Amino acid sequence: MALEYVTPVAQSDGAHTLVHIARSDSNSNGSEAVLFVNGWALSHRYWRTTTAVLAAHGYTCATFDARGVGEARPTPPGASFAVGRLAEDIGAVADTVSPDAPVHLVAHSNGCLSAARWAGANPARIASLTIVNAGTFPWDPKQVAALRSFTRLTVRLRHLTAIPIGRWYMVRFVTQQPIPAEYGRILADDFATTEAPAALEAALSSLNQSDLAQYVADIAAVRAAEKPILLCVGVQDRTIPPDGMRNLWHAMPGSTLASFAPCGHFPMLEQPTAFLDILRSHLEDTLTRGTELRLP
């Protein structure tokens, strides 16, 4: 049976969040901690299947909402949503969950930038790093300008995902495989209710040349510290082109690339069994490093 509890974490600028911790009652002391970092404008709730299985296998699993999202609302006036600030928040959560031992860090989509920032600055606090659907690309100013405009429009219209047709369109766009209806509602509700400044600044950070360059440098720092790195990609991802994950893999010799097909932006929901199998192998450090694995 899994034990689940919630603990509050306050940040230095007055922002706050709740950390959800799950672990097996037979491993309530001394189990390895796995800390999950969510994608853009998403709450911790879409990791439930993943954390339930890992907790049953002896891991302490921690999930939380980034500032401006879900349980981390409202944010204080003037709160920053910059990558560096979000990285500090991750550090505070990690220190709460596992103050005396390194954590396995699992990050998804836009959340990978802040996760990598904290990991790159604190490699001794990292047991392993998993990056899910957050690749890198050559800098193209015209393409980036178009994406920034599209992002601003998307944030303005995010409330449309609260209605059935908007939810249907969002889920269809971000996935290639059917996912449980419960998770479709979670994804849409999270996006619709995220504070606009949080959604906008977090998204634009992934379209900032200096932040993107630092992202690669941060992951390289984790690799230089000889920490295991797993890169996961949905081969049919329409949100962030999957070629970017292959670019990242080539830039990080010794990392493992897990390609899921058919799969869009959410392998943990679209291919949950295959995702869990590869993640557990990574956490147990039984993968052959430097290879590409095609799943399921």
PDB file of C-alpha atoms in Angstrom:
ATOM      1  CA  MET A   1       0.000   0.000   0.000  1.00  0.00           C
ATOM      2  CA  ALA A   2       1.244   3.502  -0.826  1.00  0.00           C
ATOM      3  CA  LEU A   3       1.473   6.262   1.723  1.00  0.00           C
ATOM      4  CA  GLU A   4       0.523   9.698   0.404  1.00  0.00           C
ATOM      5  CA  TYR A   5       0.870  13.025   2.118  1.00  0.00           C
ATOM      6  CA  VAL A   6       1.075  16.710   1.235  1.00  0.00           C
ATOM      7  CA  THR A   7       3.498  19.287   2.579  1.00  0.00           C
ATOM      8  CA  PRO A   8       3.614  23.041   1.868  1.00  0.00           C
ATOM      9  CA  VAL A   9       6.706  24.762   0.503  1.00  0.00           C
ATOM     10  CA  ALA A  10       7.106  28.540   0.652  1.00  0.00           C
ATOM     11  CA  GLN A  11       9.481  30.427  -1.629  1.00  0.00           C
ATOM     12  CA  SER A  12      11.585  33.438  -0.662  1.00  0.00           C
ATOM     13  CA  ASP A  13       9.407  35.911  -2.604  1.00  0.00           C
ATOM     14  CA  GLY A  14       6.140  34.773  -1.023  1.00  0.00           C
ATOM     15  CA  ALA A  15       5.095  32.276  -3.691  1.00  0.00           C
ATOM     16  CA  HIS A  16       3.957  28.894  -2.430  1.00  0.00           C
ATOM     17  CA  THR A  17       3.138  25.383  -3.549  1.00  0.00           C
ATOM     18  CA  LEU A  18       2.098  22.023  -2.160  1.00  0.00           C
ATOM     19  CA  VAL A  19       4.308  18.960  -2.610  1.00  0.00           C
ATOM     20  CA  HIS A  20       2.515  15.630  -3.022  1.00  0.00           C
ATOM     21  CA  ILE A  21       4.638  12.725  -1.814  1.00  0.00           C
ATOM     22  CA  ALA A  22       3.843   9.060  -2.448  1.00  0.00           C
ATOM     23  CA  ARG A  23       5.804   6.041  -1.284  1.00  0.00           C
ATOM     24  CA  SER A  24       5.259   2.441  -0.265  1.00  0.00           C
ATOM     25  CA  ASP A  25       4.492   1.899   3.400  1.00  0.00           C
ATOM     26  CA  SER A  26       7.118  -0.850   3.375  1.00  0.00           C
ATOM     27  CA  ASN A  27       9.774   1.637   2.247  1.00  0.00           C
ATOM     28  CA  SER A  28       8.841   4.667   4.317  1.00  0.00           C
ATOM     29  CA  ASN A  29      12.462   5.372   5.203  1.00  0.00           C
ATOM     30  CA  GLY A  30      15.510   5.506   2.982  1.00  0.00           C
ATOM     31  CA  SER A  31      13.888   5.028  -0.428  1.00  0.00           C
ATOM     32  CA  GLU A  32      15.253   6.926  -3.425  1.00  0.00           C
ATOM     33  CA  ALA A  33      13.368  10.114  -4.300  1.00  0.00           C
ATOM     34  CA  VAL A  34      12.033  10.881  -7.781  1.00  0.00           C
ATOM     35  CA  LEU A  35      11.032  14.511  -8.340  1.00  0.00           C
ATOM     36  CA  PHE A  36       8.725  15.326 -11.271  1.00  0.00           C
ATOM     37  CA  VAL A  37       8.625  18.721 -13.011  1.00  0.00           C
ATOM     38  CA  ASN A  38       5.522  19.503 -15.074  1.00  0.00           C
ATOM     39  CA  GLY A  39       5.163  20.823 -18.583  1.00  0.00           C
ATOM     40  CA  TRP A  40       3.790  24.217 -19.603  1.00  0.00           C
ATOM     41  CA  ALA A  41       0.692  25.364 -17.679  1.00  0.00           C
ATOM     42  CA  LEU A  42       0.086  21.870 -16.274  1.00  0.00           C
ATOM     43  CA  SER A  43      -0.414  20.679 -12.722  1.00  0.00           C
ATOM     44  CA  HIS A  44       1.129  17.675 -11.021  1.00  0.00           C
ATOM     45  CA  ARG A  45      -2.026  15.588 -11.601  1.00  0.00           C
ATOM     46  CA  TYR A  46      -1.043  14.040 -14.936  1.00  0.00           C
ATOM     47  CA  TRP A  47       1.803  12.124 -13.253  1.00  0.00           C
ATOM     48  CA  ARG A  48      -0.581  10.095 -11.046  1.00  0.00           C
ATOM     49  CA  THR A  49      -0.273   6.804 -12.931  1.00  0.00           C
ATOM     50  CA  THR A  50       3.517   7.095 -13.063  1.00  0.00           C
ATOM     51  CA  THR A  51       3.961   7.932  -9.392  1.00  0.00           C
ATOM     52  CA  ALA A  52       1.559   5.230  -8.214  1.00  0.00           C
ATOM     53  CA  VAL A  53       3.555   2.504  -9.958  1.00  0.00           C
ATOM     54  CA  LEU A  54       6.962   3.830  -8.918  1.00  0.00           C
ATOM     55  CA  ALA A  55       5.838   4.225  -5.308  1.00  0.00           C
ATOM     56  CA  ALA A  56       4.688   0.601  -5.326  1.00  0.00           C
ATOM     57  CA  HIS A  57       8.205  -0.354  -6.442  1.00  0.00           C
ATOM     58  CA  GLY A  58       9.880   1.370  -3.529  1.00  0.00           C
ATOM     59  CA  TYR A  59      10.517   4.929  -4.735  1.00  0.00           C
ATOM     60  CA  THR A  60       9.528   8.126  -2.979  1.00  0.00           C
ATOM     61  CA  CYS A  61       7.729  10.171  -5.640  1.00  0.00           C
ATOM     62  CA  ALA A  62       7.211  13.926  -5.349  1.00  0.00           C
ATOM     63  CA  THR A  63       5.036  16.136  -7.553  1.00  0.00           C
ATOM     64  CA  PHE A  64       4.131  19.805  -7.258  1.00  0.00           C
ATOM     65  CA  ASP A  65       2.672  22.715  -9.207  1.00  0.00           C
ATOM     66  CA  ALA A  66       4.877  25.497 -10.538  1.00  0.00           C
ATOM     67  CA  ARG A  67       3.971  29.021  -9.459  1.00  0.00           C
ATOM     68  CA  GLY A  68       0.833  30.326 -11.138  1.00  0.00           C
ATOM     69  CA  VAL A  69      -0.513  26.844 -11.865  1.00  0.00           C
ATOM     70  CA  GLY A  70      -3.074  24.722 -10.002  1.00  0.00           C
ATOM     71  CA  GLU A  71      -2.392  24.665  -6.272  1.00  0.00           C
ATOM     72  CA  ALA A  72       0.381  27.281  -6.599  1.00  0.00           C
ATOM     73  CA  ARG A  73      -2.136  30.083  -7.149  1.00  0.00           C
ATOM     74  CA  PRO A  74      -2.477  32.950  -6.501  1.00  0.00           C
ATOM     75  CA  THR A  75       1.046  34.247  -6.880  1.00  0.00           C
ATOM     76  CA  PRO A  76       2.219  37.364  -5.019  1.00  0.00           C
ATOM     77  CA  PRO A  77       2.254  40.705  -6.867  1.00  0.00           C
ATOM     78  CA  GLY A  78       5.342  41.100  -9.015  1.00  0.00           C
ATOM     79  CA  ALA A  79       6.256  37.415  -8.847  1.00  0.00           C
ATOM     80  CA  SER A  80       8.805  36.271 -11.405  1.00  0.00           C
ATOM     81  CA  PHE A  81       8.240  33.284 -13.671  1.00  0.00           C
ATOM     82  CA  ALA A  82      11.710  33.358 -15.236  1.00  0.00           C
ATOM     83  CA  VAL A  83      13.647  30.116 -15.690  1.00  0.00           C
ATOM     84  CA  GLY A  84      16.103  30.962 -12.914  1.00  0.00           C
ATOM     85  CA  ARG A  85      13.315  31.686 -10.446  1.00  0.00           C
ATOM     86  CA  LEU A  86      11.504  28.451 -11.332  1.00  0.00           C
ATOM     87  CA  ALA A  87      14.792  26.577 -10.871  1.00  0.00           C
ATOM     88  CA  GLU A  88      15.101  27.988  -7.349  1.00  0.00           C
ATOM     89  CA  ASP A  89      11.577  26.726  -6.637  1.00  0.00           C
ATOM     90  CA  ILE A  90      12.600  23.230  -7.748  1.00  0.00           C
ATOM     91  CA  GLY A  91      15.573  23.383  -5.412  1.00  0.00           C
ATOM     92  CA  ALA A  92      13.327  24.275  -2.485  1.00  0.00           C
ATOM     93  CA  VAL A  93      11.072  21.307  -3.269  1.00  0.00           C
ATOM     94  CA  ALA A  94      14.046  18.949  -3.603  1.00  0.00           C
ATOM     95  CA  ASP A  95      15.428  20.122  -0.257  1.00  0.00           C
ATOM     96  CA  THR A  96      12.045  19.426   1.331  1.00  0.00           C
ATOM     97  CA  VAL A  97      11.656  15.963  -0.185  1.00  0.00           C
ATOM     98  CA  SER A  98      15.241  14.705   0.022  1.00  0.00           C
ATOM     99  CA  PRO A  99      17.531  17.082   1.940  1.00  0.00           C
ATOM    100  CA  ASP A 100      20.309  14.575   2.511  1.00  0.00           C
ATOM    101  CA  ALA A 101      20.394  12.521  -0.695  1.00  0.00           C
ATOM    102  CA  PRO A 102      20.396  13.163  -4.457  1.00  0.00           C
ATOM    103  CA  VAL A 103      17.095  13.025  -6.332  1.00  0.00           C
ATOM    104  CA  HIS A 104      16.162  11.483  -9.655  1.00  0.00           C
ATOM    105  CA  LEU A 105      14.810  14.413 -11.663  1.00  0.00           C
ATOM    106  CA  VAL A 106      12.112  13.742 -14.303  1.00  0.00           C
ATOM    107  CA  ALA A 107      11.035  16.786 -16.325  1.00  0.00           C
ATOM    108  CA  HIS A 108       8.572  17.258 -19.159  1.00  0.00           C
ATOM    109  CA  SER A 109       8.261  19.790 -21.973  1.00  0.00           C
ATOM    110  CA  ASN A 110       8.801  23.436 -21.011  1.00  0.00           C
ATOM    111  CA  GLY A 111       9.499  22.409 -17.421  1.00  0.00           C
ATOM    112  CA  CYS A 112      12.756  20.871 -18.619  1.00  0.00           C
ATOM    113  CA  LEU A 113      14.402  24.306 -18.885  1.00  0.00           C
ATOM    114  CA  SER A 114      14.037  25.104 -15.190  1.00  0.00           C
ATOM    115  CA  ALA A 115      14.756  21.507 -14.163  1.00  0.00           C
ATOM    116  CA  ALA A 116      17.970  21.474 -16.186  1.00  0.00           C
ATOM    117  CA  ARG A 117      18.930  24.898 -14.794  1.00  0.00           C
ATOM    118  CA  TRP A 118      18.767  23.612 -11.222  1.00  0.00           C
ATOM    119  CA  ALA A 119      20.414  20.292 -12.105  1.00  0.00           C
ATOM    120  CA  GLY A 120      23.254  21.940 -14.016  1.00  0.00           C
ATOM    121  CA  ALA A 121      24.007  24.237 -11.091  1.00  0.00           C
ATOM    122  CA  ASN A 122      23.702  21.425  -8.526  1.00  0.00           C
ATOM    123  CA  PRO A 123      24.891  18.167 -10.129  1.00  0.00           C
ATOM    124  CA  ALA A 124      25.789  16.685  -6.747  1.00  0.00           C
ATOM    125  CA  ARG A 125      22.071  16.856  -5.854  1.00  0.00           C
ATOM    126  CA  ILE A 126      21.148  14.780  -8.920  1.00  0.00           C
ATOM    127  CA  ALA A 127      21.048  10.970  -9.055  1.00  0.00           C
ATOM    128  CA  SER A 128      19.833  10.961 -12.685  1.00  0.00           C
ATOM    129  CA  LEU A 129      18.081  13.244 -15.177  1.00  0.00           C
ATOM    130  CA  THR A 130      15.163  12.443 -17.483  1.00  0.00           C
ATOM    131  CA  ILE A 131      14.111  14.903 -20.203  1.00  0.00           C
ATOM    132  CA  VAL A 132      10.746  14.280 -21.905  1.00  0.00           C
ATOM    133  CA  ASN A 133       9.815  16.013 -25.184  1.00  0.00           C
ATOM    134  CA  ALA A 134      11.948  19.154 -24.890  1.00  0.00           C
ATOM    135  CA  GLY A 135      14.480  19.194 -27.707  1.00  0.00           C
ATOM    136  CA  THR A 136      16.776  21.854 -29.115  1.00  0.00           C
ATOM    137  CA  PHE A 137      16.961  23.495 -32.534  1.00  0.00           C
ATOM    138  CA  PRO A 138      19.204  25.858 -34.483  1.00  0.00           C
ATOM    139  CA  TRP A 139      18.243  29.469 -33.724  1.00  0.00           C
ATOM    140  CA  ASP A 140      15.916  30.907 -36.398  1.00  0.00           C
ATOM    141  CA  PRO A 141      14.828  34.511 -35.600  1.00  0.00           C
ATOM    142  CA  LYS A 142      11.900  34.538 -38.051  1.00  0.00           C
ATOM    143  CA  GLN A 143      10.514  31.238 -36.823  1.00  0.00           C
ATOM    144  CA  VAL A 144      10.921  32.301 -33.204  1.00  0.00           C
ATOM    145  CA  ALA A 145       9.103  35.597 -33.831  1.00  0.00           C
ATOM    146  CA  ALA A 146       6.175  33.683 -35.334  1.00  0.00           C
ATOM    147  CA  LEU A 147       6.101  31.265 -32.391  1.00  0.00           C
ATOM    148  CA  ARG A 148       6.113  34.142 -29.907  1.00  0.00           C
ATOM    149  CA  SER A 149       3.080  35.685 -31.602  1.00  0.00           C
ATOM    150  CA  PHE A 150       1.312  32.318 -31.647  1.00  0.00           C
ATOM    151  CA  THR A 151       2.124  31.791 -27.963  1.00  0.00           C
ATOM    152  CA  ARG A 152       0.645  35.151 -26.956  1.00  0.00           C
ATOM    153  CA  LEU A 153      -2.530  34.353 -28.889  1.00  0.00           C
ATOM    154  CA  THR A 154      -2.763  30.889 -27.332  1.00  0.00           C
ATOM    155  CA  VAL A 155      -2.474  32.313 -23.820  1.00  0.00           C
ATOM    156  CA  ARG A 156      -5.224  34.860 -24.534  1.00  0.00           C
ATOM    157  CA  LEU A 157      -7.528  32.094 -25.766  1.00  0.00           C
ATOM    158  CA  ARG A 158      -6.634  29.469 -23.162  1.00  0.00           C
ATOM    159  CA  HIS A 159     -10.061  29.781 -21.483  1.00  0.00           C
ATOM    160  CA  LEU A 160     -11.562  28.031 -24.534  1.00  0.00           C
ATOM    161  CA  THR A 161     -10.149  24.713 -23.321  1.00  0.00           C
ATOM    162  CA  ALA A 162     -12.664  24.892 -20.467  1.00  0.00           C
ATOM    163  CA  ILE A 163     -15.496  24.101 -22.914  1.00  0.00           C
ATOM    164  CA  PRO A 164     -15.952  20.606 -24.414  1.00  0.00           C
ATOM    165  CA  ILE A 165     -15.006  21.463 -28.012  1.00  0.00           C
ATOM    166  CA  GLY A 166     -11.932  23.349 -26.848  1.00  0.00           C
ATOM    167  CA  ARG A 167     -10.886  20.448 -24.637  1.00  0.00           C
ATOM    168  CA  TRP A 168     -11.410  17.978 -27.479  1.00  0.00           C
ATOM    169  CA  TYR A 169      -9.267  20.034 -29.851  1.00  0.00           C
ATOM    170  CA  MET A 170      -6.464  20.508 -27.313  1.00  0.00           C
ATOM    171  CA  VAL A 171      -6.253  16.831 -26.402  1.00  0.00           C
ATOM    172  CA  ARG A 172      -6.391  15.767 -30.045  1.00  0.00           C
ATOM    173  CA  PHE A 173      -3.575  18.170 -30.924  1.00  0.00           C
ATOM    174  CA  VAL A 174      -1.169  17.150 -28.148  1.00  0.00           C
ATOM    175  CA  THR A 175      -1.712  13.374 -28.311  1.00  0.00           C
ATOM    176  CA  GLN A 176      -1.575  10.646 -30.946  1.00  0.00           C
ATOM    177  CA  GLN A 177      -2.885   7.817 -28.777  1.00  0.00           C
ATOM    178  CA  PRO A 178      -6.160   7.848 -26.789  1.00  0.00           C
ATOM    179  CA  ILE A 179      -5.738   8.827 -23.152  1.00  0.00           C
ATOM    180  CA  PRO A 180      -8.227   8.344 -20.282  1.00  0.00           C
ATOM    181  CA  ALA A 181     -10.944  10.999 -20.294  1.00  0.00           C
ATOM    182  CA  GLU A 182      -9.967  11.979 -16.760  1.00  0.00           C
ATOM    183  CA  TYR A 183      -6.543  13.076 -17.949  1.00  0.00           C
ATOM    184  CA  GLY A 184      -7.987  14.960 -20.899  1.00  0.00           C
ATOM    185  CA  ARG A 185     -10.068  16.995 -18.450  1.00  0.00           C
ATOM    186  CA  ILE A 186      -7.036  17.581 -16.240  1.00  0.00           C
ATOM    187  CA  LEU A 187      -4.866  18.870 -19.093  1.00  0.00           C
ATOM    188  CA  ALA A 188      -7.571  21.202 -20.366  1.00  0.00           C
ATOM    189  CA  ASP A 189      -8.552  22.492 -16.924  1.00  0.00           C
ATOM    190  CA  ASP A 190      -4.948  23.188 -15.953  1.00  0.00           C
ATOM    191  CA  PHE A 191      -4.312  25.177 -19.101  1.00  0.00           C
ATOM    192  CA  ALA A 192      -7.549  27.154 -18.827  1.00  0.00           C
ATOM    193  CA  THR A 193      -6.928  28.168 -15.203  1.00  0.00           C
ATOM    194  CA  THR A 194      -3.195  28.919 -15.216  1.00  0.00           C
ATOM    195  CA  GLU A 195      -2.439  32.561 -14.449  1.00  0.00           C
ATOM    196  CA  ALA A 196      -1.724  34.450 -17.677  1.00  0.00           C
ATOM    197  CA  PRO A 197       1.664  35.908 -16.588  1.00  0.00           C
ATOM    198  CA  ALA A 198       2.837  32.440 -15.538  1.00  0.00           C
ATOM    199  CA  ALA A 199       1.767  30.861 -18.817  1.00  0.00           C
ATOM    200  CA  LEU A 200       3.228  33.636 -20.943  1.00  0.00           C
ATOM    201  CA  GLU A 201       6.609  34.086 -19.268  1.00  0.00           C
ATOM    202  CA  ALA A 202       7.233  30.363 -18.930  1.00  0.00           C
ATOM    203  CA  ALA A 203       6.430  29.812 -22.612  1.00  0.00           C
ATOM    204  CA  LEU A 204       8.502  32.732 -23.865  1.00  0.00           C
ATOM    205  CA  SER A 205      11.494  31.465 -21.899  1.00  0.00           C
ATOM    206  CA  SER A 206      11.605  28.500 -24.252  1.00  0.00           C
ATOM    207  CA  LEU A 207      11.842  31.001 -27.116  1.00  0.00           C
ATOM    208  CA  ASN A 208      14.700  33.001 -25.628  1.00  0.00           C
ATOM    209  CA  GLN A 209      18.104  32.488 -27.226  1.00  0.00           C
ATOM    210  CA  SER A 210      20.105  32.857 -24.012  1.00  0.00           C
ATOM    211  CA  ASP A 211      17.816  30.528 -22.037  1.00  0.00           C
ATOM    212  CA  LEU A 212      17.953  27.901 -24.773  1.00  0.00           C
ATOM    213  CA  ALA A 213      21.742  28.081 -24.951  1.00  0.00           C
ATOM    214  CA  GLN A 214      21.905  27.746 -21.175  1.00  0.00           C
ATOM    215  CA  TYR A 215      19.548  24.749 -21.350  1.00  0.00           C
ATOM    216  CA  VAL A 216      22.074  22.801 -23.422  1.00  0.00           C
ATOM    217  CA  ALA A 217      24.924  23.917 -21.158  1.00  0.00           C
ATOM    218  CA  ASP A 218      22.998  22.819 -18.067  1.00  0.00           C
ATOM    219  CA  ILE A 219      22.358  19.321 -19.426  1.00  0.00           C
ATOM    220  CA  ALA A 220      26.006  19.129 -20.476  1.00  0.00           C
ATOM    221  CA  ALA A 221      27.002  19.939 -16.888  1.00  0.00           C
ATOM    222  CA  VAL A 222      24.922  16.996 -15.671  1.00  0.00           C
ATOM    223  CA  ARG A 223      26.583  14.754 -18.267  1.00  0.00           C
ATOM    224  CA  ALA A 224      30.039  16.050 -17.248  1.00  0.00           C
ATOM    225  CA  ALA A 225      29.219  15.014 -13.700  1.00  0.00           C
ATOM    226  CA  GLU A 226      28.631  11.482 -15.081  1.00  0.00           C
ATOM    227  CA  LYS A 227      24.978  11.353 -14.073  1.00  0.00           C
ATOM    228  CA  PRO A 228      22.741   9.032 -16.178  1.00  0.00           C
ATOM    229  CA  ILE A 229      20.618  10.946 -18.695  1.00  0.00           C
ATOM    230  CA  LEU A 230      17.468   9.576 -20.347  1.00  0.00           C
ATOM    231  CA  LEU A 231      15.851  11.469 -23.232  1.00  0.00           C
ATOM    232  CA  CYS A 232      12.258  10.505 -24.104  1.00  0.00           C
ATOM    233  CA  VAL A 233      10.364  11.592 -27.201  1.00  0.00           C
ATOM    234  CA  GLY A 234       6.981  10.952 -28.751  1.00  0.00           C
ATOM    235  CA  VAL A 235       7.746  10.394 -32.420  1.00  0.00           C
ATOM    236  CA  GLN A 236       4.512  12.097 -33.549  1.00  0.00           C
ATOM    237  CA  ASP A 237       4.740  15.090 -31.190  1.00  0.00           C
ATOM    238  CA  ARG A 238       3.059  18.146 -32.785  1.00  0.00           C
ATOM    239  CA  THR A 239       3.806  20.440 -29.853  1.00  0.00           C
ATOM    240  CA  ILE A 240       7.613  20.398 -29.944  1.00  0.00           C
ATOM    241  CA  PRO A 241       9.022  18.787 -33.113  1.00  0.00           C
ATOM    242  CA  PRO A 242      10.624  15.457 -32.151  1.00  0.00           C
ATOM    243  CA  ASP A 243      13.752  16.114 -34.227  1.00  0.00           C
ATOM    244  CA  GLY A 244      14.829  18.432 -31.425  1.00  0.00           C
ATOM    245  CA  MET A 245      15.251  15.498 -29.059  1.00  0.00           C
ATOM    246  CA  ARG A 246      17.499  13.768 -31.552  1.00  0.00           C
ATOM    247  CA  ASN A 247      19.542  16.987 -31.757  1.00  0.00           C
ATOM    248  CA  LEU A 248      19.891  16.918 -27.979  1.00  0.00           C
ATOM    249  CA  TRP A 249      20.838  13.241 -27.999  1.00  0.00           C
ATOM    250  CA  HIS A 250      23.623  13.842 -30.505  1.00  0.00           C
ATOM    251  CA  ALA A 251      24.867  16.728 -28.362  1.00  0.00           C
ATOM    252  CA  MET A 252      25.023  14.537 -25.235  1.00  0.00           C
ATOM    253  CA  PRO A 253      27.184  11.454 -25.890  1.00  0.00           C
ATOM    254  CA  GLY A 254      26.409   8.685 -23.448  1.00  0.00           C
ATOM    255  CA  SER A 255      22.759   9.634 -23.017  1.00  0.00           C
ATOM    256  CA  THR A 256      19.965   7.236 -23.934  1.00  0.00           C
ATOM    257  CA  LEU A 257      17.186   8.202 -26.363  1.00  0.00           C
ATOM    258  CA  ALA A 258      13.834   6.433 -25.942  1.00  0.00           C
ATOM    259  CA  SER A 259      11.536   6.967 -28.950  1.00  0.00           C
ATOM    260  CA  PHE A 260       7.840   6.163 -28.398  1.00  0.00           C
ATOM    261  CA  ALA A 261       5.512   5.473 -31.343  1.00  0.00           C
ATOM    262  CA  PRO A 262       2.731   6.032 -31.938  1.00  0.00           C
ATOM    263  CA  CYS A 263       2.934   8.854 -29.428  1.00  0.00           C
ATOM    264  CA  GLY A 264       2.540  12.610 -29.189  1.00  0.00           C
ATOM    265  CA  HIS A 265       3.558  14.987 -26.403  1.00  0.00           C
ATOM    266  CA  PHE A 266       2.569  12.803 -23.426  1.00  0.00           C
ATOM    267  CA  PRO A 267       4.308   9.394 -23.433  1.00  0.00           C
ATOM    268  CA  MET A 268       3.473   8.955 -19.734  1.00  0.00           C
ATOM    269  CA  LEU A 269      -0.237   8.992 -20.700  1.00  0.00           C
ATOM    270  CA  GLU A 270      -0.194   7.622 -24.264  1.00  0.00           C
ATOM    271  CA  GLN A 271       2.279   4.782 -23.683  1.00  0.00           C
ATOM    272  CA  PRO A 272       2.203   4.412 -19.879  1.00  0.00           C
ATOM    273  CA  THR A 273       3.474   0.826 -19.662  1.00  0.00           C
ATOM    274  CA  ALA A 274       6.393   1.355 -22.027  1.00  0.00           C
ATOM    275  CA  PHE A 275       7.215   4.699 -20.411  1.00  0.00           C
ATOM    276  CA  LEU A 276       7.240   3.185 -16.939  1.00  0.00           C
ATOM    277  CA  ASP A 277       9.358   0.236 -18.038  1.00  0.00           C
ATOM    278  CA  ILE A 278      12.046   2.432 -19.566  1.00  0.00           C
ATOM    279  CA  LEU A 279      11.938   4.912 -16.681  1.00  0.00           C
ATOM    280  CA  ARG A 280      12.361   2.160 -14.103  1.00  0.00           C
ATOM    281  CA  SER A 281      15.319   0.727 -16.028  1.00  0.00           C
ATOM    282  CA  HIS A 282      16.851   4.197 -16.119  1.00  0.00           C
ATOM    283  CA  LEU A 283      16.343   4.761 -12.393  1.00  0.00           C
ATOM    284  CA  GLU A 284      17.867   1.358 -11.678  1.00  0.00           C
ATOM    285  CA  ASP A 285      20.737   2.221 -14.053  1.00  0.00           C
ATOM    286  CA  THR A 286      20.322  -0.939 -16.117  1.00  0.00           C
ATOM    287  CA  LEU A 287      20.045   0.764 -19.535  1.00  0.00           C
ATOM    288  CA  THR A 288      22.778   0.505 -22.122  1.00  0.00           C
ATOM    289  CA  ARG A 289      23.916   4.115 -22.356  1.00  0.00           C
ATOM    290  CA  GLY A 290      24.488   5.955 -25.609  1.00  0.00           C
ATOM    291  CA  THR A 291      21.852   3.989 -27.528  1.00  0.00           C
ATOM    292  CA  GLU A 292      18.445   4.676 -29.044  1.00  0.00           C
ATOM    293  CA  LEU A 293      15.554   2.507 -27.866  1.00  0.00           C
ATOM    294  CA  ARG A 294      12.401   2.293 -29.970  1.00  0.00           C
ATOM    295  CA  LEU A 295       9.244   1.670 -27.956  1.00  0.00           C
ATOM    296  CA  PRO A 296       6.855   0.121 -27.287  1.00  0.00           C
TER     297      PRO A 296
END
